[in-house]
Amino acid sequence: PVLKRKNINIRVEDARFVLATEKKPYDIIISQPSQSWQSGIANLFTREFFEIVRDRLSQKGVFAQWLNLYNTDAEVVQSILRTFFEVFPHGYVFGDYKDDQLVLIGSLQSQPIDMEKLEYLCRDPLWQKILVNLPVSSATQFLTNLLFTRDAALTASQSAPLNTDINAYAEVRQSRLFYSLR
C-alpha cells in the first residue's frame, strides 16, 4: 500500500543523474548499489556523489547508503567512511555482526535516537508486521546494530584517502582485490 501514497516518489533510474539534474529536496534518499568496485556503480560511493545527495536533502532529510563488505578490505571501508562523513555532518553506521554489510546514515541535522519512540514503534501492530522479517523486535535489539557514530567513524578513518571521482580509490583497490583472489 505504501507505493500508492501520493507523497511517495519511487524512480528506477540512474540515481546520480536524477539527483544531479533535479533541484527539489528529498526527505529520504536510499542508495543500495550492488558491488562498489564495478564501473558505473563505484561512482555512487564517491565524495562527488555524496555531495549531490547532500545538496538534495531537505533540512531534516536523511540519507541511507548501503555498503556491501564483500571483496573489500579495511582500507576501502575506511576510505568510504571518511568520504561519507566528511560530506555529512551527522550520522551513524549500522551493521549486523552476522552479516557482511553496513548501512551508513547521513544527515544535515542531528538525528538523536529516541528510545521511547523506538519502543512505541516496536509495539505498534503495523510495525510488528514490518519487522517480522528482521531480527529486531525491541528498541534495544535495534540498537545492537548501531556500530558507531559519525565521530567514531571519522576517528577510525582519519588517515584514509578520500574516495573521489578523480582518484577512484575504492574502485581501483577493490578491483585489484577481486582479480587477485581468482
Short mmCIF file of C-alpha atoms in Angstrom, two decimals:
data_model
loop_
_atom_site.label_atom_id
_atom_site.label_comp_id
_atom_site.label_asym_id
_atom_site.label_seq_id
_atom_site.Cartn_x
_atom_site.Cartn_y
_atom_site.Cartn_z
CA PRO A 1 0.00 0.00 0.00
CA VAL A 2 2.87 2.42 0.56
CA LEU A 3 3.51 2.58 -3.18
CA LYS A 4 0.02 4.05 -3.69
CA ARG A 5 0.65 7.04 -1.42
CA LYS A 6 0.73 10.34 -3.26
CA ASN A 7 3.72 11.63 -1.31
CA ILE A 8 5.94 8.69 -2.31
CA ASN A 9 8.12 9.09 -5.37
CA ILE A 10 9.99 5.96 -6.40
CA ARG A 11 12.11 6.08 -9.53
CA VAL A 12 14.15 3.34 -11.09
CA GLU A 13 16.74 5.33 -12.98
CA ASP A 14 20.33 6.44 -12.76
CA ALA A 15 20.21 7.95 -9.26
CA ARG A 16 23.24 10.12 -9.71
CA PHE A 17 21.86 11.68 -12.91
CA VAL A 18 18.39 12.26 -11.45
CA LEU A 19 19.71 13.84 -8.26
CA ALA A 20 22.24 15.96 -10.15
CA THR A 21 19.65 17.35 -12.57
CA GLU A 22 16.67 17.86 -10.26
CA LYS A 23 16.66 20.64 -7.73
CA LYS A 24 13.84 19.56 -5.44
CA PRO A 25 14.63 18.48 -1.87
CA TYR A 26 14.01 14.96 -0.60
CA ASP A 27 13.24 13.90 2.97
CA ILE A 28 14.67 10.41 2.49
CA ILE A 29 17.16 9.15 -0.06
CA ILE A 30 18.21 5.49 -0.04
CA SER A 31 21.04 4.14 -2.15
CA GLN A 32 21.61 0.40 -2.42
CA PRO A 33 24.03 -0.09 -5.29
CA SER A 34 25.46 -3.56 -5.70
CA GLN A 35 29.19 -4.16 -5.93
CA SER A 36 31.05 -0.94 -5.14
CA TRP A 37 34.02 -1.72 -7.38
CA GLN A 38 32.06 -2.16 -10.63
CA SER A 39 32.25 0.57 -13.21
CA GLY A 40 29.13 2.73 -13.17
CA ILE A 41 28.37 1.71 -9.60
CA ALA A 42 31.64 2.76 -8.00
CA ASN A 43 30.79 6.43 -8.55
CA LEU A 44 27.92 6.03 -6.07
CA PHE A 45 30.50 5.87 -3.26
CA THR A 46 32.50 9.00 -4.09
CA ARG A 47 32.67 12.41 -2.48
CA GLU A 48 31.04 13.98 -5.53
CA PHE A 49 28.02 11.67 -5.35
CA PHE A 50 27.64 12.19 -1.61
CA GLU A 51 27.75 15.96 -2.19
CA ILE A 52 25.00 15.68 -4.82
CA VAL A 53 22.87 13.72 -2.33
CA ARG A 54 23.60 16.16 0.49
CA ASP A 55 22.53 19.06 -1.70
CA ARG A 56 19.21 17.31 -2.48
CA LEU A 57 18.28 16.55 1.14
CA SER A 58 15.72 18.70 2.86
CA GLN A 59 16.99 20.34 6.04
CA LYS A 60 15.69 17.42 8.16
CA GLY A 61 16.37 14.82 5.46
CA VAL A 62 18.18 11.52 5.92
CA PHE A 63 20.35 9.56 3.50
CA ALA A 64 20.93 5.82 3.86
CA GLN A 65 23.84 4.30 1.93
CA TRP A 66 24.21 0.53 1.82
CA LEU A 67 27.77 -0.78 1.69
CA ASN A 68 28.46 -4.42 0.89
CA LEU A 69 31.66 -5.63 2.53
CA TYR A 70 32.23 -8.41 0.03
CA ASN A 71 35.54 -8.06 -1.82
CA THR A 72 36.83 -5.25 0.32
CA ASP A 73 39.40 -4.57 2.98
CA ALA A 74 39.88 -2.18 5.87
CA GLU A 75 41.49 0.49 3.68
CA VAL A 76 38.49 0.65 1.34
CA VAL A 77 35.98 0.73 4.18
CA GLN A 78 37.93 3.46 5.94
CA SER A 79 38.11 5.48 2.72
CA ILE A 80 34.37 5.24 2.12
CA LEU A 81 33.57 6.05 5.76
CA ARG A 82 35.84 9.09 5.76
CA THR A 83 34.46 10.28 2.42
CA PHE A 84 30.84 9.83 3.53
CA PHE A 85 31.19 11.51 6.91
CA GLU A 86 33.27 14.42 5.66
CA VAL A 87 30.26 15.28 3.50
CA PHE A 88 27.52 14.60 6.06
CA PRO A 89 27.86 16.48 9.36
CA HIS A 90 25.72 13.97 11.30
CA GLY A 91 25.17 10.25 11.15
CA TYR A 92 25.64 6.69 12.23
CA VAL A 93 26.90 3.36 10.97
CA PHE A 94 24.68 0.31 11.42
CA GLY A 95 25.52 -3.32 10.75
CA ASP A 96 24.85 -6.85 11.86
CA TYR A 97 27.77 -8.81 13.25
CA LYS A 98 26.49 -11.87 11.35
CA ASP A 99 26.42 -10.09 8.02
CA ASP A 100 28.91 -8.53 5.60
CA GLN A 101 27.23 -5.21 5.06
CA LEU A 102 26.89 -1.78 6.58
CA VAL A 103 24.29 0.96 6.36
CA LEU A 104 25.66 4.48 6.58
CA ILE A 105 23.18 7.12 7.73
CA GLY A 106 23.93 10.74 6.96
CA SER A 107 22.02 13.95 7.61
CA LEU A 108 22.39 17.71 7.77
CA GLN A 109 20.91 17.96 11.26
CA SER A 110 21.45 15.84 14.31
CA GLN A 111 19.12 12.82 14.39
CA PRO A 112 19.16 11.69 18.02
CA ILE A 113 17.97 8.17 18.69
CA ASP A 114 14.68 8.34 20.57
CA MET A 115 14.31 5.16 22.65
CA GLU A 116 10.71 5.92 23.63
CA LYS A 117 9.69 6.33 20.01
CA LEU A 118 11.56 3.16 19.01
CA GLU A 119 9.82 1.19 21.78
CA TYR A 120 6.45 2.60 20.71
CA LEU A 121 7.06 1.61 17.08
CA CYS A 122 8.19 -1.89 18.08
CA ARG A 123 4.88 -2.39 19.96
CA ASP A 124 2.75 -0.97 17.13
CA PRO A 125 0.92 -3.83 15.28
CA LEU A 126 1.65 -2.33 11.86
CA TRP A 127 5.36 -2.05 12.62
CA GLN A 128 5.37 -5.57 14.06
CA LYS A 129 4.22 -6.83 10.66
CA ILE A 130 7.02 -4.88 9.00
CA LEU A 131 9.64 -6.07 11.49
CA VAL A 132 8.60 -9.74 11.34
CA ASN A 133 11.32 -10.49 8.78
CA LEU A 134 14.01 -8.60 10.65
CA PRO A 135 15.93 -9.67 13.73
CA VAL A 136 14.57 -6.64 15.59
CA SER A 137 11.65 -6.76 18.00
CA SER A 138 12.64 -4.08 20.51
CA ALA A 139 14.44 -0.76 20.63
CA THR A 140 17.29 -2.44 22.47
CA GLN A 141 17.68 -5.04 19.72
CA PHE A 142 17.65 -2.26 17.15
CA LEU A 143 20.50 -0.55 18.94
CA THR A 144 22.60 -3.72 18.92
CA ASN A 145 23.04 -2.95 15.22
CA LEU A 146 24.46 0.51 15.91
CA LEU A 147 28.18 0.12 15.33
CA PHE A 148 29.38 3.67 15.79
CA THR A 149 28.65 7.36 15.38
CA ARG A 150 29.94 9.74 12.73
CA ASP A 151 32.65 10.99 15.09
CA ALA A 152 33.91 7.48 15.80
CA ALA A 153 33.88 6.68 12.06
CA LEU A 154 35.95 9.78 11.31
CA THR A 155 38.39 8.98 14.09
CA ALA A 156 38.86 5.44 12.78
CA SER A 157 39.31 6.61 9.19
CA GLN A 158 41.21 9.89 9.59
CA SER A 159 44.30 8.72 7.69
CA ALA A 160 42.39 7.08 4.82
CA PRO A 161 42.33 8.76 1.42
CA LEU A 162 39.08 10.29 0.25
CA ASN A 163 37.28 8.31 -2.46
CA THR A 164 36.64 10.72 -5.33
CA ASP A 165 35.58 10.64 -8.96
CA ILE A 166 39.15 11.59 -9.87
CA ASN A 167 41.14 9.03 -7.87
CA ALA A 168 38.53 6.20 -7.88
CA TYR A 169 40.36 4.87 -4.82
CA ALA A 170 37.78 2.29 -3.73
CA GLU A 171 37.03 1.11 -7.27
CA VAL A 172 40.69 0.57 -8.17
CA ARG A 173 41.63 -1.07 -4.87
CA GLN A 174 38.59 -3.36 -4.86
CA SER A 175 39.17 -4.34 -8.50
CA ARG A 176 42.71 -5.38 -7.59
CA LEU A 177 41.37 -7.39 -4.64
CA PHE A 178 38.71 -9.07 -6.79
CA TYR A 179 41.04 -10.10 -9.58
CA SER A 180 43.90 -11.12 -7.29
CA LEU A 181 41.63 -13.61 -5.48
CA ARG A 182 40.79 -15.55 -8.65
#
